[in-house]
Amino acid sequence: MQFPFVQNIYSEEETINLAKVFSLLLQKGDCVSLIGNLGTGKTFFVKNLCKEFLIDDANSPTFALLNVYLGKEKFFHFDFYRVRSEQELLDIGLYDYLNDEEAVSIIEWADLFPAVLPKKRYEITITLNDDFSRTFTIRKL
Ligand SMILES: Nc1ncnc2c1ncn2[C@@H]1O[C@H](COP(=O)(O)OP(=O)(O)O)[C@@H](O)[C@H]1O
Ligand SMILES: [Mg+2]
């Protein structure tokens, strides 16, 4: 995969395939930020990415802020959608999670609090197009 990577996606199947390809690059300590409006498929992508690591119960942490999964790798799955302030993130020890070199961190709605994101990360932006296809852009920052 070369960066920036851009693909138009026309089905859930194609999202699943992209998650598979992307999963091969992921290593312990990596961070993935996800940007895209409600319903663009951020959680769907994360679910399928996690499946590649034998995690079958990945789900939206919208109400929990953070889900922890243990599979072939350890994952911290954040969703910033309902976070009200940066302080709230600091209070739960965000940086302890992000600095855990044994885990992969994935953050939905990462653009709501850009200041807390690790500079080195993969950033995936999903946009919905007029023909209902989705454009996935993956950058390596
Ligand atoms: N590539 C896709 N093609 C069609 N539907 C999709 C695709 N990706 C996700 N969806 C559907 O879109 C809906 C919303 O996805 P979700 O992952 O919850 O969005 P988000 O987390 O961005 O709010 C889900 O019902 C999911 O099945
Ligand atoms: Mg979601």
Short mmCIF file of C-alpha atoms and ligand atoms in Angstrom, two decimals, residues 9 11-12 15 37-44 108 134, ligand 1:
data_model
loop_
_atom_site.label_atom_id
_atom_site.label_comp_id
_atom_site.label_asym_id
_atom_site.label_seq_id
_atom_site.Cartn_x
_atom_site.Cartn_y
_atom_site.Cartn_z
CA ILE A 9 -15.55 1.74 -2.21
CA SER A 11 -19.86 -2.25 -1.10
CA GLU A 12 -19.36 -3.57 2.39
CA THR A 15 -14.53 -2.26 2.93
CA ASN A 37 -19.43 11.82 9.35
CA LEU A 38 -22.01 9.67 11.11
CA GLY A 39 -22.81 6.58 9.09
CA THR A 40 -19.84 6.74 6.76
CA GLY A 41 -18.64 3.37 8.07
CA LYS A 42 -15.90 4.07 10.60
CA THR A 43 -17.11 1.45 13.07
CA PHE A 44 -17.77 -1.01 10.27
CA GLU A 108 -13.20 7.39 15.70
CA ARG A 134 -17.43 5.96 -0.23
N1 LIG B 1 -18.77 0.08 2.37
C1 LIG B 1 -20.04 0.09 2.80
N2 LIG B 1 -21.05 -0.07 1.94
C2 LIG B 1 -22.33 -0.05 2.36
N3 LIG B 1 -22.71 0.14 3.65
C3 LIG B 1 -21.74 0.29 4.54
C4 LIG B 1 -20.37 0.29 4.17
N4 LIG B 1 -19.63 0.48 5.27
C5 LIG B 1 -20.52 0.59 6.28
N5 LIG B 1 -21.79 0.48 5.85
C6 LIG B 1 -23.00 0.54 6.64
O1 LIG B 1 -23.18 1.87 7.09
C7 LIG B 1 -23.79 1.85 8.36
C8 LIG B 1 -23.12 2.81 9.32
O2 LIG B 1 -21.79 2.39 9.53
P1 LIG B 1 -20.99 2.72 10.87
O3 LIG B 1 -19.75 1.94 10.74
O4 LIG B 1 -21.80 2.54 12.07
O5 LIG B 1 -20.68 4.29 10.67
P2 LIG B 1 -19.90 5.30 11.62
O6 LIG B 1 -19.14 4.52 12.65
O7 LIG B 1 -19.00 6.05 10.67
O8 LIG B 1 -20.95 6.21 12.20
C9 LIG B 1 -23.76 0.41 8.87
O9 LIG B 1 -25.06 -0.09 8.84
C10 LIG B 1 -22.90 -0.32 7.87
O10 LIG B 1 -23.37 -1.63 7.63
#
